Short mmCIF file of C-alpha atoms in Angstrom, two decimals:
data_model
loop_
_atom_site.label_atom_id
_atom_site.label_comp_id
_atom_site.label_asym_id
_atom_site.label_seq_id
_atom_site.Cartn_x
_atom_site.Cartn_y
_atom_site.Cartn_z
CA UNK A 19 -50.54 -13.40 62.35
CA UNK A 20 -47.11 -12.82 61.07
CA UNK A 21 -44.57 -16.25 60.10
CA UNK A 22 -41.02 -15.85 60.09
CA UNK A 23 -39.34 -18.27 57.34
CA UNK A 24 -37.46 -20.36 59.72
CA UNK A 25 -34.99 -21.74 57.35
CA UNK A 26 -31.65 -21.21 59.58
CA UNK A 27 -29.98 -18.53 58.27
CA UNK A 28 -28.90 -17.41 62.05
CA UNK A 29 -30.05 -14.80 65.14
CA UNK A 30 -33.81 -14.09 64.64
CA UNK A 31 -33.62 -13.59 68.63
CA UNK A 32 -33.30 -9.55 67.93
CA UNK A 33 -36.35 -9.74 65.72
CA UNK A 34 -38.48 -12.02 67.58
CA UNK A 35 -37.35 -10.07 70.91
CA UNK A 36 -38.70 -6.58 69.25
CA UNK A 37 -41.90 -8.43 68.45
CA UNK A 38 -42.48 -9.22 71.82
CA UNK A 39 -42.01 -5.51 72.75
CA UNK A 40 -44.35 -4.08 70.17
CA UNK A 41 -47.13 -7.15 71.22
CA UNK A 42 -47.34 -8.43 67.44
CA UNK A 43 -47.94 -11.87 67.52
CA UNK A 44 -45.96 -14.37 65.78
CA UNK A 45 -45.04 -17.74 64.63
CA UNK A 46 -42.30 -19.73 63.30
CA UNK A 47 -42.41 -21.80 59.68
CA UNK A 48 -40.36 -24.32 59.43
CA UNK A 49 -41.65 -26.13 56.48
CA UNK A 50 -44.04 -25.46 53.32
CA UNK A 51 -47.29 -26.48 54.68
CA UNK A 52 -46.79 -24.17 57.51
CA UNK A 53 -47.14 -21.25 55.08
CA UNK A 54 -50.45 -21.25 54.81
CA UNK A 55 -51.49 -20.84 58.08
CA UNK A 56 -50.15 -17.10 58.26
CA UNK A 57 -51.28 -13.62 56.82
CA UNK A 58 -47.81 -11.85 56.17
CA UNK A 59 -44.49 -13.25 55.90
CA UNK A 60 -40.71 -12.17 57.81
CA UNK A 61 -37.56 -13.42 55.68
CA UNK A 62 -34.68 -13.05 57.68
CA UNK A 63 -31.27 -13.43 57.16
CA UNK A 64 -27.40 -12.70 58.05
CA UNK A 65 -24.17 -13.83 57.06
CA UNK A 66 -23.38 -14.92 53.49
CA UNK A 67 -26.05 -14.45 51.08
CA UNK A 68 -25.52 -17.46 49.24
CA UNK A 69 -25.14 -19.84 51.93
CA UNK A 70 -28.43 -18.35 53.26
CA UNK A 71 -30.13 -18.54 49.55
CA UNK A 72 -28.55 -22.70 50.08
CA UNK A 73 -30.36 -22.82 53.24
CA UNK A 74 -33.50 -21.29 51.92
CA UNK A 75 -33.77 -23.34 49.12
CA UNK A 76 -33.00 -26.91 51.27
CA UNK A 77 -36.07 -25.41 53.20
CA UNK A 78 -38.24 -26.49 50.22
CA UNK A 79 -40.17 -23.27 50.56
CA UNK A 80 -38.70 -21.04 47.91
CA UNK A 81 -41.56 -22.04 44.69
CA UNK A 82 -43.80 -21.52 47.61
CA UNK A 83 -42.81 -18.05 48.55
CA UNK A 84 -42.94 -17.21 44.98
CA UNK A 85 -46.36 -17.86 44.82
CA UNK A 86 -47.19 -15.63 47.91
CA UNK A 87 -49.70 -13.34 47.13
CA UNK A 88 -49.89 -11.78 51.06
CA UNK A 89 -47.20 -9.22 52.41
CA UNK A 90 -43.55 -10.58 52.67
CA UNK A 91 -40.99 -8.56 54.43
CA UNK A 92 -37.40 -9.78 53.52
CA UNK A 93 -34.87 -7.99 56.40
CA UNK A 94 -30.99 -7.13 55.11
CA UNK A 95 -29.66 -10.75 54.04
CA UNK A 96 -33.40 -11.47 53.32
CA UNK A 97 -33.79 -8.34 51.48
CA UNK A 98 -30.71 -9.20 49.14
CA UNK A 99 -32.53 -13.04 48.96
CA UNK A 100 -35.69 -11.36 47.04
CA UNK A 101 -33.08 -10.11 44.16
CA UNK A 102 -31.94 -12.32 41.31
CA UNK A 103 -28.62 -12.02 41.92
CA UNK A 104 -25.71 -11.28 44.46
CA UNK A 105 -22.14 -10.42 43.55
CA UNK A 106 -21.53 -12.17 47.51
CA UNK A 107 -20.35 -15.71 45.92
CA UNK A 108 -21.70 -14.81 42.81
CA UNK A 109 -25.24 -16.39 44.23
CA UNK A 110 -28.28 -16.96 41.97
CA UNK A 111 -31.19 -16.23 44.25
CA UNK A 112 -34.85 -16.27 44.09
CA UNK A 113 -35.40 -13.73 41.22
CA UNK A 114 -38.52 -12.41 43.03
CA UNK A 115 -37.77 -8.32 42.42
CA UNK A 116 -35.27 -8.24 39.37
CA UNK A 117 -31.79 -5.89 40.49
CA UNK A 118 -29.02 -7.24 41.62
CA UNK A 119 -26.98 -7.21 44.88
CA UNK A 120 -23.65 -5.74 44.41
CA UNK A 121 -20.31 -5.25 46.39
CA UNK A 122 -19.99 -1.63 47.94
CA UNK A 123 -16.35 -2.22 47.64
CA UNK A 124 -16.21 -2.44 44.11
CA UNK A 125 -18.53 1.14 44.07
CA UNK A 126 -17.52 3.48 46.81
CA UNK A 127 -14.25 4.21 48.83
CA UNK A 128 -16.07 4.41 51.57
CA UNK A 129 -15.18 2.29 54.53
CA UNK A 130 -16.90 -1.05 53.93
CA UNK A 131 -19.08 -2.93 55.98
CA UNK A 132 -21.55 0.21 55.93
CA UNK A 133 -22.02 0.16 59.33
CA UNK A 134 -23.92 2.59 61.47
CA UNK A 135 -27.03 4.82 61.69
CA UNK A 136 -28.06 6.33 57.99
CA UNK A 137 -30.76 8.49 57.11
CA UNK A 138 -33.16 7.14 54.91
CA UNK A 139 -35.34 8.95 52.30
CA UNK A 140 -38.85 8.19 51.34
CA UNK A 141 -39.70 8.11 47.75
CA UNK A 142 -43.25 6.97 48.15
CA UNK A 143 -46.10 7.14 50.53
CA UNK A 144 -46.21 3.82 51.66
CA UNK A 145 -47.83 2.56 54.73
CA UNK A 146 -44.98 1.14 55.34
CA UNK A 147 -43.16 4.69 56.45
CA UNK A 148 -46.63 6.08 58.14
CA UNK A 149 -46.07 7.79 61.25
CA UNK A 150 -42.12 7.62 60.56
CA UNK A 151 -40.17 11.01 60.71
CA UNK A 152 -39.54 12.37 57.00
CA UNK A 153 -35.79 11.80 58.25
CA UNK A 154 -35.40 8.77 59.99
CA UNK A 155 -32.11 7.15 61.05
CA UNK A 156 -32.05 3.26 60.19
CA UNK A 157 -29.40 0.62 61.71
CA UNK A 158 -27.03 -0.56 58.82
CA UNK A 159 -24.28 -3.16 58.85
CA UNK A 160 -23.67 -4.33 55.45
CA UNK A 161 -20.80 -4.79 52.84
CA UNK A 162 -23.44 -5.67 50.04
CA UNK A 163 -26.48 -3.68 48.65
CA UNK A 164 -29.20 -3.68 46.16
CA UNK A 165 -29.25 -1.16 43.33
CA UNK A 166 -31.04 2.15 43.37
CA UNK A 167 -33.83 1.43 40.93
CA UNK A 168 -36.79 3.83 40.79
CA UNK A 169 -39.38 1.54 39.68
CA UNK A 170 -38.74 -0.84 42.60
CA UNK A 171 -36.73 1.74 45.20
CA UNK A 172 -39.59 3.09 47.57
CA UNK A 173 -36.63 4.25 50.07
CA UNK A 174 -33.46 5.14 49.70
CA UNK A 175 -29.66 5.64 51.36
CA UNK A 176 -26.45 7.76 50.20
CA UNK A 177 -23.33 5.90 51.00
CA UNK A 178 -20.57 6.94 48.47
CA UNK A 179 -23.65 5.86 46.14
CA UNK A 180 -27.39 5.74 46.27
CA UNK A 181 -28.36 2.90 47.16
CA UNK A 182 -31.53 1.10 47.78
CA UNK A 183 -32.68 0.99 51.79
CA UNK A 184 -36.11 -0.26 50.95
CA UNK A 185 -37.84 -2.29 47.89
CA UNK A 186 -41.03 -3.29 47.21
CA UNK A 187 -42.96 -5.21 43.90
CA UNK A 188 -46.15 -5.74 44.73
CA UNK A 189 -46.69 -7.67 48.17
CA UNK A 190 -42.79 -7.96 48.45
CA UNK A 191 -40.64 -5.38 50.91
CA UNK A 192 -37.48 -5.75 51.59
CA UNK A 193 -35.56 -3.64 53.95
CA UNK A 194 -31.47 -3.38 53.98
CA UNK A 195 -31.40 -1.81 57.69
CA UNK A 196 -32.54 -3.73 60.62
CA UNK A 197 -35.80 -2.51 62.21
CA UNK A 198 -35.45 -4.08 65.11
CA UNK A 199 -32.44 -2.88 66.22
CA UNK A 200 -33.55 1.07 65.05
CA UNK A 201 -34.90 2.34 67.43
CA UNK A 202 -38.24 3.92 67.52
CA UNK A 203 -38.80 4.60 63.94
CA UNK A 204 -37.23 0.66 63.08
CA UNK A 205 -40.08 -0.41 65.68
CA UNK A 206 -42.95 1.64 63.78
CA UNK A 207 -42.24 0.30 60.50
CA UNK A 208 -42.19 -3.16 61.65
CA UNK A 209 -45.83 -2.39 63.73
CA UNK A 210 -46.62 -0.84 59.87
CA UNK A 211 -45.46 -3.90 58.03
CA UNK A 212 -47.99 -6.05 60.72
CA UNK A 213 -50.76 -4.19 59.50
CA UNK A 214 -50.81 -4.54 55.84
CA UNK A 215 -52.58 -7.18 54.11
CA UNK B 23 -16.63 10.47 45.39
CA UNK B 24 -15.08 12.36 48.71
CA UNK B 25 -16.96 15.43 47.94
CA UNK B 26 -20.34 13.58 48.28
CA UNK B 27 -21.84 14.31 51.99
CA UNK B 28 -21.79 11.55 54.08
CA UNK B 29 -25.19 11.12 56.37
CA UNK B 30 -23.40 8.13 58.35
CA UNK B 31 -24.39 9.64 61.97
CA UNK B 32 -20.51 9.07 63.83
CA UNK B 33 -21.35 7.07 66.76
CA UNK B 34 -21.44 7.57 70.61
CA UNK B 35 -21.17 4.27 72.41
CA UNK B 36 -21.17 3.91 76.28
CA UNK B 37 -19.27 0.95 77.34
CA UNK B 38 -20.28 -1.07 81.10
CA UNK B 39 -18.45 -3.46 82.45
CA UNK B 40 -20.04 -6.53 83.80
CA UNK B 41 -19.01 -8.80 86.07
CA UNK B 42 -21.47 -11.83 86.84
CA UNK B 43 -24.37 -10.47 84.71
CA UNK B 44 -23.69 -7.04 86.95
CA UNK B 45 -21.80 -3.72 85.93
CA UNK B 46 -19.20 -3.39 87.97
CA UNK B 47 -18.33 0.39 87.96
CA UNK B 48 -20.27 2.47 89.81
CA UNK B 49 -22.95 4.90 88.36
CA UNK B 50 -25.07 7.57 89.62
CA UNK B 51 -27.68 8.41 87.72
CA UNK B 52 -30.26 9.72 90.48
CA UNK B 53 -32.89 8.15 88.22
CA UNK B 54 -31.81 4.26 88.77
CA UNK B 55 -33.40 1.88 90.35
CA UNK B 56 -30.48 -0.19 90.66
CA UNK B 57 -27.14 0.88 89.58
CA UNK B 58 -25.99 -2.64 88.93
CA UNK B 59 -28.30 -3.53 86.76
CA UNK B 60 -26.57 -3.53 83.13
CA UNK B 61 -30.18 -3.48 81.36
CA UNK B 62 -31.76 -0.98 83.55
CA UNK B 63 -28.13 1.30 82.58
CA UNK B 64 -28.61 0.17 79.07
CA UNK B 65 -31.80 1.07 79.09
CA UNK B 66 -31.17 4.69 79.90
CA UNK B 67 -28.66 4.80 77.42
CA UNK B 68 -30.47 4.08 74.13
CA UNK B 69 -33.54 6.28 76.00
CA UNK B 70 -30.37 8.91 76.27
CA UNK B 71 -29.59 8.73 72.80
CA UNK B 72 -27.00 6.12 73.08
CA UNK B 73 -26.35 4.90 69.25
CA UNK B 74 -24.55 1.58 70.49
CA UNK B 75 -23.51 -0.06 73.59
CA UNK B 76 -20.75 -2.17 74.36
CA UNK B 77 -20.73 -4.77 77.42
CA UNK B 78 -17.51 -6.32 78.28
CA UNK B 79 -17.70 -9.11 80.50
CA UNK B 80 -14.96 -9.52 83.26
CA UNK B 81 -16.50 -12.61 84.89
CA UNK B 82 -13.43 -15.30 85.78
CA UNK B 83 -16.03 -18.20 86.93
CA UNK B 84 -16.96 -21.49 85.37
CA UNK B 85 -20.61 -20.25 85.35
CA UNK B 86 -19.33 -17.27 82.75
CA UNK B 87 -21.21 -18.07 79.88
CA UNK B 88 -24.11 -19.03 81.03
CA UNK B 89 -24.83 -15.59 83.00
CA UNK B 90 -23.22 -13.67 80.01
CA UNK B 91 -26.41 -15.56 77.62
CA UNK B 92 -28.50 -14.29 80.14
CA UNK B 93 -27.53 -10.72 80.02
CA UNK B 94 -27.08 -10.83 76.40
CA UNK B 95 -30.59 -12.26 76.11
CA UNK B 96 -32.11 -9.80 78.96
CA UNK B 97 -30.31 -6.69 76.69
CA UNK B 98 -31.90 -7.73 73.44
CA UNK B 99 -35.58 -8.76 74.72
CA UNK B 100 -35.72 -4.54 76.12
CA UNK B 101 -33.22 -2.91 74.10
CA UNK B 102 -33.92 -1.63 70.49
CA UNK B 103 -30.31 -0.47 69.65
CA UNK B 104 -27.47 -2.57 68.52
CA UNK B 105 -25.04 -3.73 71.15
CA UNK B 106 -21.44 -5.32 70.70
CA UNK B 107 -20.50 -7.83 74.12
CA UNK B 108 -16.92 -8.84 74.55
CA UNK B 109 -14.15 -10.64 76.81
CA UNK B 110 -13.30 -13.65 77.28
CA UNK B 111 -14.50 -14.67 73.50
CA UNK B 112 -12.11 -17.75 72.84
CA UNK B 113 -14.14 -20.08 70.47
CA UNK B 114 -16.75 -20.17 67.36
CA UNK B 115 -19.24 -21.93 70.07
CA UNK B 116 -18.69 -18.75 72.38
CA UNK B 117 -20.00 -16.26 69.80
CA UNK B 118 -22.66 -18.52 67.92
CA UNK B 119 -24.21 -18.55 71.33
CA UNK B 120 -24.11 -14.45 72.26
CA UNK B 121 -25.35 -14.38 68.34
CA UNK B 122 -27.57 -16.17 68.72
CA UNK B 123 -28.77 -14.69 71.87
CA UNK B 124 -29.48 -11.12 70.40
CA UNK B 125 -25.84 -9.90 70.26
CA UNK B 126 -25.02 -7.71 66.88
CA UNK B 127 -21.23 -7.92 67.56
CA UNK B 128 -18.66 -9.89 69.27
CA UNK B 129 -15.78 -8.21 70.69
CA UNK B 130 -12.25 -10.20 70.48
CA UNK B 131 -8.85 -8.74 72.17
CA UNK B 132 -6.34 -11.23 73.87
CA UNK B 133 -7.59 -14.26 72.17
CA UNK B 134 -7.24 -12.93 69.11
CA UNK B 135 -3.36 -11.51 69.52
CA UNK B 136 -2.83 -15.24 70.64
CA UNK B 137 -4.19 -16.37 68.01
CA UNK B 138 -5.05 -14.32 65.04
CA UNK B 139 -6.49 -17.22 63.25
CA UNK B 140 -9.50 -16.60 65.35
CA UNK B 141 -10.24 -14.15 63.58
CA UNK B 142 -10.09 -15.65 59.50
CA UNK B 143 -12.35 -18.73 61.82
CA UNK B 144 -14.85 -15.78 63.26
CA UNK B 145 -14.86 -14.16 59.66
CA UNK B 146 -15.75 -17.08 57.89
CA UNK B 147 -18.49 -18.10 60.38
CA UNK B 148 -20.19 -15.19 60.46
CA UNK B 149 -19.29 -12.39 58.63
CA UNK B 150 -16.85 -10.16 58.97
CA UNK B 151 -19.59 -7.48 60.10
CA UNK B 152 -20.15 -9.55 63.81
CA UNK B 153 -16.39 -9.44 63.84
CA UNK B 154 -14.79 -6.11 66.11
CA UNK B 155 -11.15 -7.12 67.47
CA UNK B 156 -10.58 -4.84 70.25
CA UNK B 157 -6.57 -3.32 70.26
CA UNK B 158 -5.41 -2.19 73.85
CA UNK B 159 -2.11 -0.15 72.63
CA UNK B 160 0.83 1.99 75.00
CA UNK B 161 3.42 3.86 73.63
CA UNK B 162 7.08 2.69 74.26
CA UNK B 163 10.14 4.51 73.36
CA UNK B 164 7.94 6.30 70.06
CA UNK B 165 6.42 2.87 68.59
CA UNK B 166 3.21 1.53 69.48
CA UNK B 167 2.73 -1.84 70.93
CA UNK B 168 -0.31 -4.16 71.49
CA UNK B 169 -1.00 -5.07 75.10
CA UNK B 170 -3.08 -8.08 76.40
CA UNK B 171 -5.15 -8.67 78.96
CA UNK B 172 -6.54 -5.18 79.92
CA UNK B 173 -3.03 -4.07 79.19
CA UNK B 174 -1.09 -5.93 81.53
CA UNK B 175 1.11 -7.59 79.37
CA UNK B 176 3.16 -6.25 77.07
CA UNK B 177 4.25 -7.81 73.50
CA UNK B 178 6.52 -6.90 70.66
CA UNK B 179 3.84 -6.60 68.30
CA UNK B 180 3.48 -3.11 66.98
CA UNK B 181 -0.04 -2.24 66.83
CA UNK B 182 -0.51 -0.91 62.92
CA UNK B 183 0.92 -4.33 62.00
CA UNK B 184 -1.45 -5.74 64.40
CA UNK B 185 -4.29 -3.92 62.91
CA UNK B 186 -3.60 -3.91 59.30
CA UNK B 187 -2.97 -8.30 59.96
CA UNK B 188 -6.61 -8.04 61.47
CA UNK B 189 -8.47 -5.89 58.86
CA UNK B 190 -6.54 -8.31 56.20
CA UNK B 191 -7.97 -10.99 58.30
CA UNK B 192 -11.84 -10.40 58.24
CA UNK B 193 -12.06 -7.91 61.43
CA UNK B 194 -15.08 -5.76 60.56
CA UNK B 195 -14.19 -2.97 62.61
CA UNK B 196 -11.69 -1.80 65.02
CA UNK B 197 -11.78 -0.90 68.38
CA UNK B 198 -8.68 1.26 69.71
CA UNK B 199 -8.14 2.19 73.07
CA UNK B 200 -5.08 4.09 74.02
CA UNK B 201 -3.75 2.79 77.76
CA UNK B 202 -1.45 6.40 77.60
CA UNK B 203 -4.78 7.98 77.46
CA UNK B 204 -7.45 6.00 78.86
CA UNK B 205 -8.03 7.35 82.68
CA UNK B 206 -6.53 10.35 82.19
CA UNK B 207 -9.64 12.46 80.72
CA UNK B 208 -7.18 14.49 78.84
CA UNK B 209 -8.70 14.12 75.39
CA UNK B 210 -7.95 10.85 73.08
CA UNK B 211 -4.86 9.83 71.22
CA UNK B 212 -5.42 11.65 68.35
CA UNK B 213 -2.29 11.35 66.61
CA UNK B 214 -2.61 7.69 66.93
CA UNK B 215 -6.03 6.95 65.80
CA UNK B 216 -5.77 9.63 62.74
CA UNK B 217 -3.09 7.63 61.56
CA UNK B 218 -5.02 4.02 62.29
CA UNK B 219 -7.94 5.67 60.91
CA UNK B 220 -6.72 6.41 57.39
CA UNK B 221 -4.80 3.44 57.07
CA UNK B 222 -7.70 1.19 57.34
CA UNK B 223 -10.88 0.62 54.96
CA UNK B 224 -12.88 -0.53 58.02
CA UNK B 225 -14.93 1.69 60.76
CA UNK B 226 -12.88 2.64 63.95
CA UNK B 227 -13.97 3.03 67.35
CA UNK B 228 -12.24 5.08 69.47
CA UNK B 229 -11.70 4.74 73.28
CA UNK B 230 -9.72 5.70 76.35
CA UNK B 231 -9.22 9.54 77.76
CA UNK B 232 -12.55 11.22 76.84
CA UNK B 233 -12.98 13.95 79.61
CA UNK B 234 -15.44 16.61 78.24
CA UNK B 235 -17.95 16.83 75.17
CA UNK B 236 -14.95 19.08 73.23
CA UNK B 237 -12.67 15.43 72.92
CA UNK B 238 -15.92 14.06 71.13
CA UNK B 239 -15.60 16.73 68.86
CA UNK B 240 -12.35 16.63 68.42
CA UNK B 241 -11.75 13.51 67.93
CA UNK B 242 -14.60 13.46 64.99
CA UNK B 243 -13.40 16.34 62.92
CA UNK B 244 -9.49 15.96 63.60
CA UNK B 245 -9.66 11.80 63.15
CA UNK B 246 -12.92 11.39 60.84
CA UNK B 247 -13.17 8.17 63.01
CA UNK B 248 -16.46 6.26 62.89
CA UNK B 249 -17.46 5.98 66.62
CA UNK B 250 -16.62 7.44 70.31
CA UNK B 251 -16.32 5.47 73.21
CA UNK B 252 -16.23 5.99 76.85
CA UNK B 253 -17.17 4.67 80.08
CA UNK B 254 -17.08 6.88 83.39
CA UNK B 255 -17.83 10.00 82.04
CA UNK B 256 -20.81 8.79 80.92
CA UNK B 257 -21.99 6.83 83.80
CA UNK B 258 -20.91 9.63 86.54
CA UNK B 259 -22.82 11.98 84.21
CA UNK B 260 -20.07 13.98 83.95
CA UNK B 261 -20.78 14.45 79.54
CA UNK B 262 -25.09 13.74 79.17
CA UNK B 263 -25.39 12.21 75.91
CA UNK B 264 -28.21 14.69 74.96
CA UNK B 265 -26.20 17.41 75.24
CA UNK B 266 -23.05 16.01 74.04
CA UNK B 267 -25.02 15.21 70.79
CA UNK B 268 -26.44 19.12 70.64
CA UNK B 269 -23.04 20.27 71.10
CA UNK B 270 -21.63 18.36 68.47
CA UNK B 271 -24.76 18.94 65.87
CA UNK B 272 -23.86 22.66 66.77
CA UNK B 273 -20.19 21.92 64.54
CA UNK B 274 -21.72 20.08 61.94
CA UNK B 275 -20.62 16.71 62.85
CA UNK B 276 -23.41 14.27 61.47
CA UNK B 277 -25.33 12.70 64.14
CA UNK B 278 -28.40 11.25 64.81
CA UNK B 279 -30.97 12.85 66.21
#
């Protein structure tokens, strides 16, 4: 069964409303001990990274989540939590995958927040992307983004810059998109990230 | 860094007016169970290839919000596309609430001209990407001015000050629709939202006078803005959004397939 990190970073309805659809079951953690209990992980996350990494660590679960050794799936302002660093507040964060989490508006000159449906491009063969088109349109809406980094970059987006859409070290992924507001290919990789163990 | 290609798909977004959790225009798509159903119509839409939606809620009763949490709720459990709900928006306990209730974006217009501080509050509370302020704008004498409620009212504030004061502000995007234009299926205010559009370092939508699938097109390679709105032609089926999309593939214009 899959645990979302309930740690109140904000609207987890879309997410928990897109389970629902695809019948993967669920649950909500709310404190450390309920970690256990659960075979892969859902970070989620909006707003202002830092205040969410301030949230996440007055959960009491981040040394926890550090020691996870099952899949963890951080989504956009989760994503940017698994980094060390974000130029949003200048926020330390958990330091799982080491690249940072920079301001597109000190990159591109692009209109910022990135906002919209992006193409995404596969750089490995993950079952994370099986059964998802070789170009699949992703739901972005973001003024931040993590570093295109090919040891830890297993998908990634052009915007003005390369950036990366997904990350992965190990048993971490993080996605910058939202799958559960992409459509048919956002619903298939979160029915993919269900299945790995 | 203007050279690079830009895979952003531009955006088609049917808007419905609802009135007590019900669209209020009419629609005939032969395939609808009920017409007035916003979710069944939404529905349809993202199955159409609808990249967004926007619901703007006309209710006037005291039982408003607690139908418009309903229908934002009923929209997100069967939807799988982003959707942006406004009107009527007046408070940071309004839009935690539709947030929190699925909603990607909150709309603001009137409340926001009467009091732009709204905005910096909305901004600050949730990000600046939950934050479109909708600009209802007529033409008078050669200088554009905002209008409120649905463009009844009238003010002296000229609507690139308006916008530029919003942007500044923490409005994530903009949502422009032209009152000269909107009815009149004559194409939309190009002039107008070219010059909006490359003033501004945020995504604009635009709205008001799409008649046929050529304004769509025009209005992407003549503006470069971000998104396309419209509301009868789409629910008369007057433009199909499949075709609309294959038309405007056919000049290059990035969209998602």
């Amino acid at each position: 069964m899959t645990g979302i990190i309930n740690y109140g970073a904000g609207n987890i309805f879309s997410l928990t409303a897109a389970l629902n659809r695809l019948g993967i079951p669920y649950g909500m953690i709310n404190e450390p001990g309920e970690l256990e209990k659960y075979d892969r992980y859902i970070i989620p996350g909006v707003g202002h990274a830092g205040a969410a990494m301030q949230k996440l660590n007055d959960s009491g679960m981040v040394p926890f989540i550090r020691e996870i050794k099952k899949p963890v799936l951080g989504i956009c302002v989760g994503m940017q939590l698994l980094t060390n660093f974000s130029e949003e507040g200048n926020s330390v964060l958990t330091g799982i995958i080491p690249l940072k989490t920079i301001h597109f508006e000190n990159s591109i000159k692009l209109k910022v927040p990135h906002t919209g449906w992006n193409t995404v491009e596969y750089s490995s063969n993950n079952h994370l992307f099986d059964d998802i088109p070789a170009v699949a349109y992703f739901y972005f809406v973001h003024s931040f983004f993590i570093e295109f980094n090919p040891k830890f970059t297993i998908a990634s987006t052009e915007y003005g810059i390369k950036f990366s859409a997904v990350i992965q070290k190990d048993n971490y992924y993080g996605v910058q998109f939202h799958p559960e507001k992409s459509g048919l290919a956002g619903e298939q990789l979160l029915k993919n990230f269900s299945l790995l163990v | 860094m203007t050279n690079e290609r830009i895979m952003l798909a531009k955006r088609i977004i049917p808007c419905l007016d609802v009135k007590d959790g019900r669209t209020v225009k009419g629609v005939n798509f032969v395939d609808l169970k009920d017409a007035g159903d916003p979710v069944e119509l939404a529905w349809q839409y993202s199955q159409q290839g609808a990249d967004e939606l926007v619901f703007l809620d006309i209710t006037a009763t005291h039982e408003r919000r607690k139908t418009l949490v309903e229908l934002v709720k009923s929209v997100a459990r069967q939807i799988n596309i982003p959707f942006t709900i406004g009107g009527g928006i007046n408070e940071i306990a309004d839009a935690d609430i539709l947030l929190n209730s699925g909603a990607d974006k909150i709309s603001i217009n009137s409340a926001a001209v009467r009091n732009a501080n709204l905005i910096d509050e909305f901004a600050a509370a949730f990000g600046k990407q939950f934050i479109v302020v909708a600009v209802d704008t007529k033409n008078i004498n050669g200088k554009n001015y905002v209008h409120l409620n649905g463009g009844r009212i009238a003010t002296e504030m000229e609507t690139e000050d308006w916008i530029m004061q919003a942007q500044e502000r923490g409005a994530g995007e903009i949502l422009l629709t032209s009152m000269d234009h909107d009815g009149t299926k004559a194409g939309f205010d190009c002039d107008l939202l070219k010059k909006v559009n490359s003033m501004v370092s945020i995504p604009v939508i635009a709205s008001g006078g799409a008649g046929n699938s050529q304004h769509f097109v025009d209005v992407f390679q003549q503006c470069d803005v971000d998104a396309a709105l419209a509301a009868s032609v789409f629910h008369y089926g007057e433009i199909l959004i499949p075709e609309l999309k294959m038309i405007l593939k056919d000049k290059q214009i990035e969209i998602r397939s």
